[in-house]
PDB file of C-alpha atoms in Angstrom:
ATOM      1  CA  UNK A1046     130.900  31.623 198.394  1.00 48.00           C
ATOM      2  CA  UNK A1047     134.602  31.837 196.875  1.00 53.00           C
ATOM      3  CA  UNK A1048     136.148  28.417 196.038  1.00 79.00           C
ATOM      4  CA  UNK A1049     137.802  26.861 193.137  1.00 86.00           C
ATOM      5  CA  UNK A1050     135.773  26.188 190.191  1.00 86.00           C
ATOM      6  CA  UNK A1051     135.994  23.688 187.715  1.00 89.00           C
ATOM      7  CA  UNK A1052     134.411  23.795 184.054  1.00 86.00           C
ATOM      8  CA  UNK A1053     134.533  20.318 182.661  1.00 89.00           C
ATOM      9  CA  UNK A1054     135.189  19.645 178.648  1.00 85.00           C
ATOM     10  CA  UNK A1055     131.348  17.703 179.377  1.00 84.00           C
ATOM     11  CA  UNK A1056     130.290  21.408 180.393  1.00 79.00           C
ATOM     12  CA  UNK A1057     129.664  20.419 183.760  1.00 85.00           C
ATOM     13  CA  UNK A1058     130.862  22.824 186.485  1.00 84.00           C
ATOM     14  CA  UNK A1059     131.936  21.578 189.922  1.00 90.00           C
ATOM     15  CA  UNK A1060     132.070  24.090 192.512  1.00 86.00           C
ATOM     16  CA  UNK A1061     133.185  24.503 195.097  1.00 86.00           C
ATOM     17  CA  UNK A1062     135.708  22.360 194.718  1.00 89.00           C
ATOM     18  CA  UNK A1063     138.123  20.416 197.038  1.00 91.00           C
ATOM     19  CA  UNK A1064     141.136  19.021 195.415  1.00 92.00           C
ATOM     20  CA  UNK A1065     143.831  16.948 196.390  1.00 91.00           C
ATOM     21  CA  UNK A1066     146.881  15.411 195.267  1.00 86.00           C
ATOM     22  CA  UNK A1067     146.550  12.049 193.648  1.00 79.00           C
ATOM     23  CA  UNK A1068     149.122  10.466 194.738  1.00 79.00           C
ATOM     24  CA  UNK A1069     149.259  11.585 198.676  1.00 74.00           C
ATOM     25  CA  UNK A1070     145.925  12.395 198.900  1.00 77.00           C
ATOM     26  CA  UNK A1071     146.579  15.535 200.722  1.00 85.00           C
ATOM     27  CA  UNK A1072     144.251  19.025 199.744  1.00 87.00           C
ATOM     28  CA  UNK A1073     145.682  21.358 197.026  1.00 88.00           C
ATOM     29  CA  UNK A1074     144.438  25.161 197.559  1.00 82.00           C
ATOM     30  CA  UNK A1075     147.443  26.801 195.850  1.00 84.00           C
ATOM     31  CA  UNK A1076     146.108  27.435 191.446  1.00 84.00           C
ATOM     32  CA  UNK A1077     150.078  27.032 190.699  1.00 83.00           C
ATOM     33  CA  UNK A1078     150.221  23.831 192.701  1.00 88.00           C
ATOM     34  CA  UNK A1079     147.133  22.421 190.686  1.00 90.00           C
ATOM     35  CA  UNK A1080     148.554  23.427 187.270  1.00 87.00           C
ATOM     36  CA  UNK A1081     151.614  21.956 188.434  1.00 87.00           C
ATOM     37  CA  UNK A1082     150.436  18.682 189.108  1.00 89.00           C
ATOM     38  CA  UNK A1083     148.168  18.521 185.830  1.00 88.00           C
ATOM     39  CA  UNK A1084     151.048  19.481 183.498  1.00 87.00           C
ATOM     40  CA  UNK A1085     152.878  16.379 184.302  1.00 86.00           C
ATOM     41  CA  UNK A1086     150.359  14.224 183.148  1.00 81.00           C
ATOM     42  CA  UNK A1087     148.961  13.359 186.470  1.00 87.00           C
ATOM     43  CA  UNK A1088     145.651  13.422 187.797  1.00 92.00           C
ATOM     44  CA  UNK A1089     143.904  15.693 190.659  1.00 93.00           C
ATOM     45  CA  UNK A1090     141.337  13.960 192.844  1.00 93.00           C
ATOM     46  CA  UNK A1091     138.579  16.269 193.100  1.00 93.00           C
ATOM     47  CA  UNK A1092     135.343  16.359 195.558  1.00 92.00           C
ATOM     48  CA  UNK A1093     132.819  18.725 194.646  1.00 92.00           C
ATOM     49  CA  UNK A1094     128.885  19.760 194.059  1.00 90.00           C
ATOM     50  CA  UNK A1095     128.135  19.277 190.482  1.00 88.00           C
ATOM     51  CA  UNK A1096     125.808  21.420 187.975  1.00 84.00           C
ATOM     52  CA  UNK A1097     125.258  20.942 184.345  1.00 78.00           C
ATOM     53  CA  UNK A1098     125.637  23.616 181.980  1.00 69.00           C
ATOM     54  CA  UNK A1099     121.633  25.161 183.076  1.00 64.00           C
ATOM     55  CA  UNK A1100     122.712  25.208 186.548  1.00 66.00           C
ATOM     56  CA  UNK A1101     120.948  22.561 187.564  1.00 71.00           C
ATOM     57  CA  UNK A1102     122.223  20.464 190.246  1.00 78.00           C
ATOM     58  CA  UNK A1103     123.371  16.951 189.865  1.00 85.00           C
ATOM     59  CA  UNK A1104     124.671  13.981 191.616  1.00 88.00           C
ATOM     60  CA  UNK A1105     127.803  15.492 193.881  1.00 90.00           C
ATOM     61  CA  UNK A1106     130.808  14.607 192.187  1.00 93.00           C
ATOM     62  CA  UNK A1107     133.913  12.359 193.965  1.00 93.00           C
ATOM     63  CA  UNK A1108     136.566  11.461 191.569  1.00 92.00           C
ATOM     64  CA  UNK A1109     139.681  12.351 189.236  1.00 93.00           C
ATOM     65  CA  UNK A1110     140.259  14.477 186.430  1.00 94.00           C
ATOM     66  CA  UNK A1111     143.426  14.867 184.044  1.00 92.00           C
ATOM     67  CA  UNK A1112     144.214  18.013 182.129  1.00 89.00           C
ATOM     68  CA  UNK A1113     142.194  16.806 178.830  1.00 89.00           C
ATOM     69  CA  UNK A1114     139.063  16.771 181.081  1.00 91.00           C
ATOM     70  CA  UNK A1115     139.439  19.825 182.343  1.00 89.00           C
ATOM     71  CA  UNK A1116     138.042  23.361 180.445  1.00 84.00           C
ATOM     72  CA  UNK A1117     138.892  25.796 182.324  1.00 82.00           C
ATOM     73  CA  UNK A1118     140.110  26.030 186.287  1.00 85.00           C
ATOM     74  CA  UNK A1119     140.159  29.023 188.344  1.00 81.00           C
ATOM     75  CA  UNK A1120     139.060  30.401 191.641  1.00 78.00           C
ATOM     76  CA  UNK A1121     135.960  32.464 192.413  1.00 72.00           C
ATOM     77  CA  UNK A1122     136.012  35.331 195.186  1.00 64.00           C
ATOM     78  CA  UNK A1123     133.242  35.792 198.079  1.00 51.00           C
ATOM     79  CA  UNK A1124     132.328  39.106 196.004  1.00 43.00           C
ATOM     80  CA  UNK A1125     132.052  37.712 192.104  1.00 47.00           C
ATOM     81  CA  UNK A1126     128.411  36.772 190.647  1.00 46.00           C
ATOM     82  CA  UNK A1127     129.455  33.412 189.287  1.00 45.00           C
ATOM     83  CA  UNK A1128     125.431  33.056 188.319  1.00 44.00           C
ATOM     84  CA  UNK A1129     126.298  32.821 184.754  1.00 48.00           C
ATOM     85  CA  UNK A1130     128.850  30.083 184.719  1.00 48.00           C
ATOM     86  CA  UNK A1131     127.046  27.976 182.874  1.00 47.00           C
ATOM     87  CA  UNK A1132     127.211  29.591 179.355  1.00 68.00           C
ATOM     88  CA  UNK A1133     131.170  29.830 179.588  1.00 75.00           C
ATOM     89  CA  UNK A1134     133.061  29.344 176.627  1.00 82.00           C
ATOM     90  CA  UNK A1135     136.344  29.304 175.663  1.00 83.00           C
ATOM     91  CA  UNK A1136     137.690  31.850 173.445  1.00 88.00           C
ATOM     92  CA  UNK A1137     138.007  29.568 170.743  1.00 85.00           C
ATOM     93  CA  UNK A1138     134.747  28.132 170.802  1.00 84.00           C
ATOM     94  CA  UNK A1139     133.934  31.689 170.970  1.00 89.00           C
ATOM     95  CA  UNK A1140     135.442  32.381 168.374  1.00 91.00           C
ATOM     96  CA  UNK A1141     133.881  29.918 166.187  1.00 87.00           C
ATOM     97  CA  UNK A1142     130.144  30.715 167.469  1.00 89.00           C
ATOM     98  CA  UNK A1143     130.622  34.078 166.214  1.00 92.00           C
ATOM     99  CA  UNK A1144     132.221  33.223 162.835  1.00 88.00           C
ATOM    100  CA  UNK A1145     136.019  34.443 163.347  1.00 90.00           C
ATOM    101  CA  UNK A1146     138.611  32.426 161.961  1.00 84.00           C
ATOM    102  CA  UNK A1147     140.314  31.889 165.824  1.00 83.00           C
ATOM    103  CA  UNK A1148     140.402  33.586 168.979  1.00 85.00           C
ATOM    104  CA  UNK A1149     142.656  36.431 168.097  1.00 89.00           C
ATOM    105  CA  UNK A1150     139.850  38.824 167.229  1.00 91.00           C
ATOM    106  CA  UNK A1151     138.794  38.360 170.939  1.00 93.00           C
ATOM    107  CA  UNK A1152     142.162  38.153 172.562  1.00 90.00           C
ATOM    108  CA  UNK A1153     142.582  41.727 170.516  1.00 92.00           C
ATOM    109  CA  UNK A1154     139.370  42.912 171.927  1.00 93.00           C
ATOM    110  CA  UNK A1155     140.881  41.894 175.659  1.00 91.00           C
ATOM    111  CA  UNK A1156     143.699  43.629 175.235  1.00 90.00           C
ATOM    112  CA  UNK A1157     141.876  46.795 174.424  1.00 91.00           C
ATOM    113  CA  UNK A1158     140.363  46.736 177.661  1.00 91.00           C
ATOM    114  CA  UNK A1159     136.900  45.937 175.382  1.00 93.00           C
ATOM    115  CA  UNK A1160     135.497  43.209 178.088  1.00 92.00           C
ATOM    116  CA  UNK A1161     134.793  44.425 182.137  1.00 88.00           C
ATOM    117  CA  UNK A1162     137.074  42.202 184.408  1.00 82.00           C
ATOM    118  CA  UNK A1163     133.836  40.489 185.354  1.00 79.00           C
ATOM    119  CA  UNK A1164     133.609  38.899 181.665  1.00 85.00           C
ATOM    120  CA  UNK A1165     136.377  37.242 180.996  1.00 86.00           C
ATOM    121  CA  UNK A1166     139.071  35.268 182.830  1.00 81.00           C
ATOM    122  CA  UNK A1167     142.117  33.016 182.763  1.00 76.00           C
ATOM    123  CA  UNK A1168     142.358  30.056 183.653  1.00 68.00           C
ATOM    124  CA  UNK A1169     146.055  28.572 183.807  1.00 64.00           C
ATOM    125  CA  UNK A1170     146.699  29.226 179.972  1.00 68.00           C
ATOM    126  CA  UNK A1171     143.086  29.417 178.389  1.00 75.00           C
ATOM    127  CA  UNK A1172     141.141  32.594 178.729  1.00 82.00           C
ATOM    128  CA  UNK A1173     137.139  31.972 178.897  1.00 84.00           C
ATOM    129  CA  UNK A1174     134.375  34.014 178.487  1.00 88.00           C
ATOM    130  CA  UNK A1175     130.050  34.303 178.103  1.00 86.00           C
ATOM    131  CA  UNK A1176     127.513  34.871 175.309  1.00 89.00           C
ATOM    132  CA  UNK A1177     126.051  37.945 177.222  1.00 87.00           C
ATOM    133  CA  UNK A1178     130.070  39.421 177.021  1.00 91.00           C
ATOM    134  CA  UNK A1179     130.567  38.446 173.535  1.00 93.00           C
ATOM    135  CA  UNK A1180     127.119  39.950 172.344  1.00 92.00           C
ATOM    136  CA  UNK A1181     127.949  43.199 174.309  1.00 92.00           C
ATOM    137  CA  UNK A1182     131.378  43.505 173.003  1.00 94.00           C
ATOM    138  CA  UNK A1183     131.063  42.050 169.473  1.00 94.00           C
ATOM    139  CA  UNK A1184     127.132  42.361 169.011  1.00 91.00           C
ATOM    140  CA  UNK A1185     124.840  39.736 167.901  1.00 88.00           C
ATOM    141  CA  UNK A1186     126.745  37.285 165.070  1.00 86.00           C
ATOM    142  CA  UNK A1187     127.267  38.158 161.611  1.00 82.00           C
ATOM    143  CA  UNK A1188     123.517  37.975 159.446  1.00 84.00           C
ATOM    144  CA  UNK A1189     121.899  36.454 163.300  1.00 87.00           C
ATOM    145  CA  UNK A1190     118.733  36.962 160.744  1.00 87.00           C
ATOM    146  CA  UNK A1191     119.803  34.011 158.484  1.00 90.00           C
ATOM    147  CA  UNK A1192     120.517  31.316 161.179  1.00 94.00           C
ATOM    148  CA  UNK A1193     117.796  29.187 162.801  1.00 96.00           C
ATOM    149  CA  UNK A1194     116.231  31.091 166.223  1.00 95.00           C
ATOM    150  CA  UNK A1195     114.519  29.138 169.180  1.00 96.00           C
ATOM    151  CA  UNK A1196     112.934  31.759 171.392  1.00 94.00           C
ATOM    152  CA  UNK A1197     112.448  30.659 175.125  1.00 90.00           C
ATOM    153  CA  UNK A1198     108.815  30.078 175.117  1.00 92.00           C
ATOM    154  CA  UNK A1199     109.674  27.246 173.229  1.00 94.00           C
ATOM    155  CA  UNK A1200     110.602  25.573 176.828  1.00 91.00           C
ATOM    156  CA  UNK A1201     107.242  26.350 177.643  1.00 92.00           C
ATOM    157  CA  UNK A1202     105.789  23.739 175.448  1.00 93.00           C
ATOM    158  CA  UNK A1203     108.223  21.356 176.647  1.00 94.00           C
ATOM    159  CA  UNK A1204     107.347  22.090 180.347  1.00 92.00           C
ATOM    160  CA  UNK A1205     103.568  21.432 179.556  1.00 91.00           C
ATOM    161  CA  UNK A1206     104.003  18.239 177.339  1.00 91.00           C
ATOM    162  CA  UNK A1207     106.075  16.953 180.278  1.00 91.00           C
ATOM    163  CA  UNK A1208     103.575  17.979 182.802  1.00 90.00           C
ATOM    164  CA  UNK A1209     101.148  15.879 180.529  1.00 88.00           C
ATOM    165  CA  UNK A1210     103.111  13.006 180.720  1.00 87.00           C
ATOM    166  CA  UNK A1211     103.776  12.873 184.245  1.00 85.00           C
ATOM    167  CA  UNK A1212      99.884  13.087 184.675  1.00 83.00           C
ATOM    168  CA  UNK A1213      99.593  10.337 182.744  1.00 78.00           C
ATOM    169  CA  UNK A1214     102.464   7.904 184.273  1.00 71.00           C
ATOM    170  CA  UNK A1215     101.151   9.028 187.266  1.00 69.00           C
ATOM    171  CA  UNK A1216      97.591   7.675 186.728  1.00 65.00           C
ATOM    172  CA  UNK A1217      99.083   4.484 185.292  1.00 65.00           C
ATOM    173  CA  UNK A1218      97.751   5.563 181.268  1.00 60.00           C
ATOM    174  CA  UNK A1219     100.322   3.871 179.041  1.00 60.00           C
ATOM    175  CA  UNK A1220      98.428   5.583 176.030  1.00 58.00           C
ATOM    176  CA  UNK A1221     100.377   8.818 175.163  1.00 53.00           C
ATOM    177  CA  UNK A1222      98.892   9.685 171.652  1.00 61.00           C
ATOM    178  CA  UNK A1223      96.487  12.622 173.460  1.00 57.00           C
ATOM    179  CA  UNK A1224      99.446  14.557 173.729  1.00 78.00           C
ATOM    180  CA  UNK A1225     100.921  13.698 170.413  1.00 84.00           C
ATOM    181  CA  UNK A1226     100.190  16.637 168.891  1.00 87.00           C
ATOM    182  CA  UNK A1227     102.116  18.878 171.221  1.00 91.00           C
ATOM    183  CA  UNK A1228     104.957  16.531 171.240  1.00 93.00           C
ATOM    184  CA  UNK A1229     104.643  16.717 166.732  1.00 94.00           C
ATOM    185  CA  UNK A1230     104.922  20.585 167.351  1.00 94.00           C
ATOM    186  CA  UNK A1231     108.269  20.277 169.545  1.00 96.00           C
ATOM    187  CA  UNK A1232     109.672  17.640 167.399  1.00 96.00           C
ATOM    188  CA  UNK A1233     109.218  19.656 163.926  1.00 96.00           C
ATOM    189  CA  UNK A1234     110.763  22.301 165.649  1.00 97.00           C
ATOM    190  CA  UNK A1235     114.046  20.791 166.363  1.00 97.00           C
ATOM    191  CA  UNK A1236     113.929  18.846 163.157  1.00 97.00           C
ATOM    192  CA  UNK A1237     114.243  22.071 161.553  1.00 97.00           C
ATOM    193  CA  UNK A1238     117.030  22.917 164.090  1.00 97.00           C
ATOM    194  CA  UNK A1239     118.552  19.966 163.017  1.00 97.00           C
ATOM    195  CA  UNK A1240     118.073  20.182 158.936  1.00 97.00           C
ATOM    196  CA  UNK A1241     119.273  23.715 159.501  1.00 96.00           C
ATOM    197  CA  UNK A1242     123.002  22.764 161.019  1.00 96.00           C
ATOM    198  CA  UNK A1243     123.333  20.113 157.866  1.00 96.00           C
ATOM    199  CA  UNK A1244     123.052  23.290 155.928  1.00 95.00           C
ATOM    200  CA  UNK A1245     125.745  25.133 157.961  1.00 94.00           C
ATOM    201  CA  UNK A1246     123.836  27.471 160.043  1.00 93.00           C
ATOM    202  CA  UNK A1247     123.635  28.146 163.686  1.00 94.00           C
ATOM    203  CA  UNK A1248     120.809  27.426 166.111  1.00 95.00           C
ATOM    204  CA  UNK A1249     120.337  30.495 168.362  1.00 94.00           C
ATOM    205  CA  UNK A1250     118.182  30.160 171.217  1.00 93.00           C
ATOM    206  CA  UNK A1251     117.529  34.014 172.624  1.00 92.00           C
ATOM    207  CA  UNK A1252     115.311  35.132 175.368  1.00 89.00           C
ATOM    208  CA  UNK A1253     111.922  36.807 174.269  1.00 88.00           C
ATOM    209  CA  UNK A1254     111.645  39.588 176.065  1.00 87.00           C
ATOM    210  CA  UNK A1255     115.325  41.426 175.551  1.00 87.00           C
ATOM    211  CA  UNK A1256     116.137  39.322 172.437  1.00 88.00           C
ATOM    212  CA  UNK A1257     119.950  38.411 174.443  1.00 88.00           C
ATOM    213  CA  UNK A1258     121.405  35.460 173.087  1.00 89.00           C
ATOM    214  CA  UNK A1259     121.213  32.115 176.081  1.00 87.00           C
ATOM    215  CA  UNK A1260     122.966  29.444 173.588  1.00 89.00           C
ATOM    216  CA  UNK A1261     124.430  29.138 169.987  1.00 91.00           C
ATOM    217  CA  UNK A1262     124.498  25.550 168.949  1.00 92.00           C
ATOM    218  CA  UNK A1263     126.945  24.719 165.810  1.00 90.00           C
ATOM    219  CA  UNK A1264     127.025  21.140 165.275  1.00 91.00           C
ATOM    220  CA  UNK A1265     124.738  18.088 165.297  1.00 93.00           C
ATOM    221  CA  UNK A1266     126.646  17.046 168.235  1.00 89.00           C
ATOM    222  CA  UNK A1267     125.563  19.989 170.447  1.00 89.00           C
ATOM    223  CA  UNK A1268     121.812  19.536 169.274  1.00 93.00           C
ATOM    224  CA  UNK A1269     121.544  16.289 170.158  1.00 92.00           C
ATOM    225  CA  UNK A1270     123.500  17.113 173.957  1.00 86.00           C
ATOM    226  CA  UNK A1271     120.806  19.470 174.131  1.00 90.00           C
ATOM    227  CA  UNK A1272     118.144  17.392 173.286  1.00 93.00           C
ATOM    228  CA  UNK A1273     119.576  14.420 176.164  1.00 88.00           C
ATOM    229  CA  UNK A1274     119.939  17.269 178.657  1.00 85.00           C
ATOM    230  CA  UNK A1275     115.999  18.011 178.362  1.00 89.00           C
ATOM    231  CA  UNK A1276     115.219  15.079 181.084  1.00 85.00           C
ATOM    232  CA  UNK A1277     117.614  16.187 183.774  1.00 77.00           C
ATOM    233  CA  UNK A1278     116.250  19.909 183.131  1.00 80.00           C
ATOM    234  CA  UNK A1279     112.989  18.088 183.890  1.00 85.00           C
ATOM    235  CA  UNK A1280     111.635  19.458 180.267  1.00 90.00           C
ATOM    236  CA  UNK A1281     110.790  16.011 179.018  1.00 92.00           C
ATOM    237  CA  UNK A1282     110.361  12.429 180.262  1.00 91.00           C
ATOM    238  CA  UNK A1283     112.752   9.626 179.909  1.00 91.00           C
ATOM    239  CA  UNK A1284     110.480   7.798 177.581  1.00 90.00           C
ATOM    240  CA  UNK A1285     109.879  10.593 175.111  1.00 92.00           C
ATOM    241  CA  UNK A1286     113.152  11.952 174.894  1.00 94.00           C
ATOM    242  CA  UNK A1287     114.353   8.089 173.751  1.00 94.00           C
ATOM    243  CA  UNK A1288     111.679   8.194 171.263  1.00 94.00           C
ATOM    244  CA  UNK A1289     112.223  11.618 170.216  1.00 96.00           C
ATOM    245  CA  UNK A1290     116.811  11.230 169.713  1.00 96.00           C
ATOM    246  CA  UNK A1291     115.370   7.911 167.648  1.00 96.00           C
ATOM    247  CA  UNK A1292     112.869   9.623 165.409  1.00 96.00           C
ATOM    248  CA  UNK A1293     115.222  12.942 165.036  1.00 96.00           C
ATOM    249  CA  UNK A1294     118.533  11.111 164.755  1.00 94.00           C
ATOM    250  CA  UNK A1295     118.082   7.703 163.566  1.00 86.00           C
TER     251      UNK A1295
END
C-alpha cells in the first residue's frame, strides 16, 4: 500500500495518512506542500490508522499535528517493506544509542553509500533510520557485553502471567498472590533494567535466536514507556502494570 507516513515524536506511526490543510480543509498529497504548511507554524489536519511503536494497531487517529509533533514525514511506495517502521530512529537518537557524540558518524557512513536505500530515508530535513541498519552497518554498540540484555523470551513470561490473570478476572478471583511469584520474577528483572540505566548503561532487548538487536532503551523515561506500553501489547493487565510502575518507580 504506498501512502504518506507519519512517525510521531510519541513513536506512534499513522499510515496511511490523509492530510489536509488546516485552514481550508482541502487534502494535501504534494511532500513540498506539507512541509510548506508546517514551516510556518501552522498545523496539518491529519486522518489516519494508527500503530504504536510494536505495530500494534490502535484507536484510528482524526486530528492535528504541528511540526514539534511530528518525527519524521515521508511517503511509502506500493513496492517498499515498511514492516519495520516501528523501530525508526532518527539519526540523532541513533547516534546516541550507539554512543557517538552526534549524527555525523552516520551521516558520514550515508554518504559512503554504507546503508542500502531501503535503510535509511529523509524526511523533509531529518534523515531516519533502524536498529537492524545501524547493527549491520556499525555492528552491535561499543562493549554490548557490559550493558543490561533482555532476551525475547522474557515476553514469554509476561504473556503467561497475563494469561493467568485473565483466567482469574475471568472467573471473578480477586486473589492474585498464586501468580505472584511469576510476576516477582518479571519485576526483578526490570528492576535491574532500571538500577542499571541509574548507572549509565543501556538496556538491550535482542532476539534469541539470531542475537539482532529489537530495542536499546537509554533513559528511565524510555523504561518506564515501555513498561505502560505492556497493556496495549496485551503483555500485562491494567491492574498489574499500575501496581508494577508504583512498586518500580515510586
Amino acid at each position: 500500500m504506498s501512502g504518506i507516513n507519519i512517525i510521531t515524536t510519541e513513536n506512534k506511526r499513522l499510515y496511511p495518512a490523509d492530510i489536509y490543510d488546516d485552514v481550508r480543509k482541502i487534502p494535501i498529497i504534494d511532500i513540498d506542500s506539507i512541509y510548506d504548511i508546517l514551516y510556518k507554524q501552522r498545523s496539518i489536519l491529519v486522518v489516519s490508522n494508527q500503530y504504536d511503536q510494536y505495530g500494534n494497531e490502535l484507536k484510528a487517529f482524526n486530528g492535528y499535528l504541528k511540526k514539534e509533533d511530528i518525527k519524521a514525514l515521508y511517503y511509502i511506495k506500493d513496492e517498499e517493506d515498511s514492516s519495520n517502521l516501528s523501530e525508526v530512529m532518527t539519526l540523532s537518537e541513533a547516534a546516541k544509542k550507539w554512543g557517538f557524540s552526534d549524527g555525523s558518524t552516520i551521516r558520514k557512513a550515508i554518504e559512503r553509500g554504507k546503508f542500502e536505500t531501503y535503510e535509511i530515508k529523509q524526511a523533509g530535513d531529518i534523515w531516519i533510520t533502524t536498529y537492524s541498519a545501524m547493527e549491520r552497518v556499525f555492528g552491535k554498540i561499543k562493549n554490548e557485553e557490559k550493558e543490561f540484555i533482555i532476551y525475547d523470551d522474557f515476553e514469554g513470561y509476561l504473556y503467561n502471567l497475563c494469561l493467568k490473570d485473565f483466567q482469574k478476572s475471568y472467573l471473578k478471583i480477586d486473589n492474585y498472590e498464586v501468580n505472584d511469584k511469576l510476576y516477582e520474577y518479571i519485576k526483578n528483572i526490570l528492576k535491574e533494567a532500571l538500577d542499571s540505566i541509574k548507572e549509565g548503561k543501556k538496556v538491550i532487548f535482542k532476539v534469541k535466536r539470531n542475537n539482532k538487536t529489537k530495542q536499546i532503551i537509554n533513559t528511565e523515561k524510555e523504561l518506564l514507556v515501555y513498561i505502560k506500553l505492556l497493556c496495549r501489547r496485551r503483555l500485562m493487565t491494567e491492574k498489574r502494570n499500575e501496581r508494577l510502575i508504583k512498586e518500580l518507580f515510586s
